[in-house]
PDB file of C-alpha atoms in Angstrom:
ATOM      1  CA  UNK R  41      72.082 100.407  99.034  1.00 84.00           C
ATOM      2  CA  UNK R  42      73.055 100.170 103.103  1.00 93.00           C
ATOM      3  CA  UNK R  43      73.193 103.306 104.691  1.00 93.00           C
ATOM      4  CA  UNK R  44      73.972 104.096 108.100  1.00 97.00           C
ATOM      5  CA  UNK R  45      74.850 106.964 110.191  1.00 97.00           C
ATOM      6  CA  UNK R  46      76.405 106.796 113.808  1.00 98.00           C
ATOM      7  CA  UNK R  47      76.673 108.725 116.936  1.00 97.00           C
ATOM      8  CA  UNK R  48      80.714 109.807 117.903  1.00 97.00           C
ATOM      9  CA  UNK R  49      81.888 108.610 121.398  1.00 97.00           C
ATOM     10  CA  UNK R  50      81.422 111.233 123.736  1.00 97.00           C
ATOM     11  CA  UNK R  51      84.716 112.316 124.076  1.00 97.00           C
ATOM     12  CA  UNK R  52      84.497 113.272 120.126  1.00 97.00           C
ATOM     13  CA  UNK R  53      81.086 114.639 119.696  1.00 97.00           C
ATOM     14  CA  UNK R  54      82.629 118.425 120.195  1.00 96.00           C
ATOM     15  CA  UNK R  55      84.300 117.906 116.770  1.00 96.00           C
ATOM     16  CA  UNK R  56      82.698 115.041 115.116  1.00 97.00           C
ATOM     17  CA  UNK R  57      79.060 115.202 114.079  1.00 96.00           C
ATOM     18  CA  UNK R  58      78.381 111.882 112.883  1.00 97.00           C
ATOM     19  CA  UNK R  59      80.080 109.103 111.008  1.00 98.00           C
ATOM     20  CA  UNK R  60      78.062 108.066 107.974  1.00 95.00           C
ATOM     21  CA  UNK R  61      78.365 104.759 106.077  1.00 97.00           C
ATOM     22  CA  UNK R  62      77.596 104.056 102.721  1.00 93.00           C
ATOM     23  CA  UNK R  63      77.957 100.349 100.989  1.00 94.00           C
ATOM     24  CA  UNK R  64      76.298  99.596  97.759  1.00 91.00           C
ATOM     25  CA  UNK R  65      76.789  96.980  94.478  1.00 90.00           C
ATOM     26  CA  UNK R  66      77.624  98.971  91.450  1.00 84.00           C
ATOM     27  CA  UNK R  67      73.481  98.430  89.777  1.00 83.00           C
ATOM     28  CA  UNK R  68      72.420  99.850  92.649  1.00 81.00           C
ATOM     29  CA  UNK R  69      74.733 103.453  93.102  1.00 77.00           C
ATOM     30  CA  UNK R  70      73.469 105.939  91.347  1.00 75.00           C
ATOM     31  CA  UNK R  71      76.295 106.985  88.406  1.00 83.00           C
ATOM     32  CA  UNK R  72      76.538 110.482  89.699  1.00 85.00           C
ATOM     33  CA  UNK R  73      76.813 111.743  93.140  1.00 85.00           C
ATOM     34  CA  UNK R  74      76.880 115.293  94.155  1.00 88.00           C
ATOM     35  CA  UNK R  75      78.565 116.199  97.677  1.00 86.00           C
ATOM     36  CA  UNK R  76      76.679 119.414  98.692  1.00 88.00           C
ATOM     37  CA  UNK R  77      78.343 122.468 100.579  1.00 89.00           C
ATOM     38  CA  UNK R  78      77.179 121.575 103.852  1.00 88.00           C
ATOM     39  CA  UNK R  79      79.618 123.899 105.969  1.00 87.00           C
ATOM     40  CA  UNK R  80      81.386 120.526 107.192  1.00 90.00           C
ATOM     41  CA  UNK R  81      84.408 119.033 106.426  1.00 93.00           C
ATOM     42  CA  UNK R  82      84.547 115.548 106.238  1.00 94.00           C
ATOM     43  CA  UNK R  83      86.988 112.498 106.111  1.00 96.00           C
ATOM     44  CA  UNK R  84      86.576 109.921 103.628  1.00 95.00           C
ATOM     45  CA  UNK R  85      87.895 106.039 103.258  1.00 97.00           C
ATOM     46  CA  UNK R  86      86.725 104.480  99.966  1.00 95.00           C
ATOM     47  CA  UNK R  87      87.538 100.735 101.396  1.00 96.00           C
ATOM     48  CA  UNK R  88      85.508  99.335  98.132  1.00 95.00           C
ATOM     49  CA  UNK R  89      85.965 100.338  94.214  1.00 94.00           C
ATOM     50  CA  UNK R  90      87.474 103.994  93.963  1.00 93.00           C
ATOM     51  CA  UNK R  91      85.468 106.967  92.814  1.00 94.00           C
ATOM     52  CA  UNK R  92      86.120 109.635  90.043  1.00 95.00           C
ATOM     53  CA  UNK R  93      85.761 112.971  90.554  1.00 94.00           C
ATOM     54  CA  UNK R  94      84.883 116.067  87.748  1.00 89.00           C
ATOM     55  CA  UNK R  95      86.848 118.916  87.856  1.00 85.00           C
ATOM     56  CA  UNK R  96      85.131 122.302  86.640  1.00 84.00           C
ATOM     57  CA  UNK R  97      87.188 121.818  82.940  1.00 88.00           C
ATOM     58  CA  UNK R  98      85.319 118.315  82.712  1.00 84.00           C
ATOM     59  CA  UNK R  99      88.450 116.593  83.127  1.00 91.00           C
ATOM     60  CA  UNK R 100      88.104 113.285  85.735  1.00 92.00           C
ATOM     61  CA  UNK R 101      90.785 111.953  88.055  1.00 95.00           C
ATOM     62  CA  UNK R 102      90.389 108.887  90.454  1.00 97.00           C
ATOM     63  CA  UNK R 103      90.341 110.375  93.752  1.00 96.00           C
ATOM     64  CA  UNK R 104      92.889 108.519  96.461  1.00 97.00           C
ATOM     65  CA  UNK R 105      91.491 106.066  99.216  1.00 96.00           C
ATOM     66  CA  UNK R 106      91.553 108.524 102.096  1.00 97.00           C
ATOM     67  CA  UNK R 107      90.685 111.794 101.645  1.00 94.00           C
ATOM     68  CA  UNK R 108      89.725 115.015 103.468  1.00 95.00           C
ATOM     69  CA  UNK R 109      87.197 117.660 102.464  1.00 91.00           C
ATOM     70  CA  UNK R 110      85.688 120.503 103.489  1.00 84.00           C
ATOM     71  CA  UNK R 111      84.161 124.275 103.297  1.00 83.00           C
ATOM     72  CA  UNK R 112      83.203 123.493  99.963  1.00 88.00           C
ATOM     73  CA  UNK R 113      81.491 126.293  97.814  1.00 89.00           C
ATOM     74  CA  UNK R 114      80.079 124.445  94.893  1.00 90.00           C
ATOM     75  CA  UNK R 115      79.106 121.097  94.689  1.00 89.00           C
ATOM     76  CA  UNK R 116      81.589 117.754  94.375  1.00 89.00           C
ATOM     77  CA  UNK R 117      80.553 116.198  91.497  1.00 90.00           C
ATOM     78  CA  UNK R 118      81.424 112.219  91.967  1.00 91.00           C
ATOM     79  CA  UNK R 119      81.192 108.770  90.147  1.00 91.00           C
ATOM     80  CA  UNK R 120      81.689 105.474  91.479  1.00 92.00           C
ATOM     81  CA  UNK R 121      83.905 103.216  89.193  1.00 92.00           C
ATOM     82  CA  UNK R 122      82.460  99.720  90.394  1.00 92.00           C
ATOM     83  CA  UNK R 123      81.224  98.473  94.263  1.00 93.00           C
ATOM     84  CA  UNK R 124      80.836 101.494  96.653  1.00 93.00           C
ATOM     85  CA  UNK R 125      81.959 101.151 100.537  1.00 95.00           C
ATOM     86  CA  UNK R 126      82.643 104.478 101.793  1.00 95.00           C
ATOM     87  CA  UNK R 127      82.936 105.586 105.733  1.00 97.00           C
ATOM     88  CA  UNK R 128      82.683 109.386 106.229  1.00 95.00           C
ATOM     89  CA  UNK R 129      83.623 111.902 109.017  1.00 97.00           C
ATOM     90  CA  UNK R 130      81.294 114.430 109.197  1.00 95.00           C
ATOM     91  CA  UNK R 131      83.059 117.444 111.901  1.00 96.00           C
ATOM     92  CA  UNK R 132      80.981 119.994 112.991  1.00 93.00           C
ATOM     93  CA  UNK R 133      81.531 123.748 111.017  1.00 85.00           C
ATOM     94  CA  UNK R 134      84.091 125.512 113.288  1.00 71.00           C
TER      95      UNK R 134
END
């Protein structure tokens, strides 16, 4: 798994927090992910495999290639259907 987190350009670092990168083979992601109520919302771009995600009736739907989320109050519950390359961006709780 290749992780990686990066500094914003200055002229962004009042609203972004970081960008975080995340590329892995599918024997090495784990098969459930949890995205934790931070206070942030981020922006995602799944540029590998897409990812599932579990509602709270168990049901499953892939999730699109770009997404946006944020304020969460329970966890994201996630699953990777193959390779994982994801690029987040994190923005600071307003």
């Amino acid at each position: 798994m290749k992780q990686n987190i990066y500094e914003p350009h200055p002229e962004l670092s009042s609203f972004v927090k970081c960008y975080w990168s995340l590329e892995s083979p599918k024997r090495d992601t784990p098969q459930i992910n949890t995205i934790v109520p931070d206070g942030t919302m981020k922006l995602i771009f799944h540029y590998a495999d897409p990812y599932r995600n579990y509602t709270e009736t168990g049901e499953s739907v892939i999730l699109p290639r770009a997404l946006l989320i944020g304020q969460l109050t329970k966890p994201y519950i996630v699953e990777p259907t193959g390779e994982t390359g994801t690029f987040f961006v994190c923005f600071h709780p307003n």
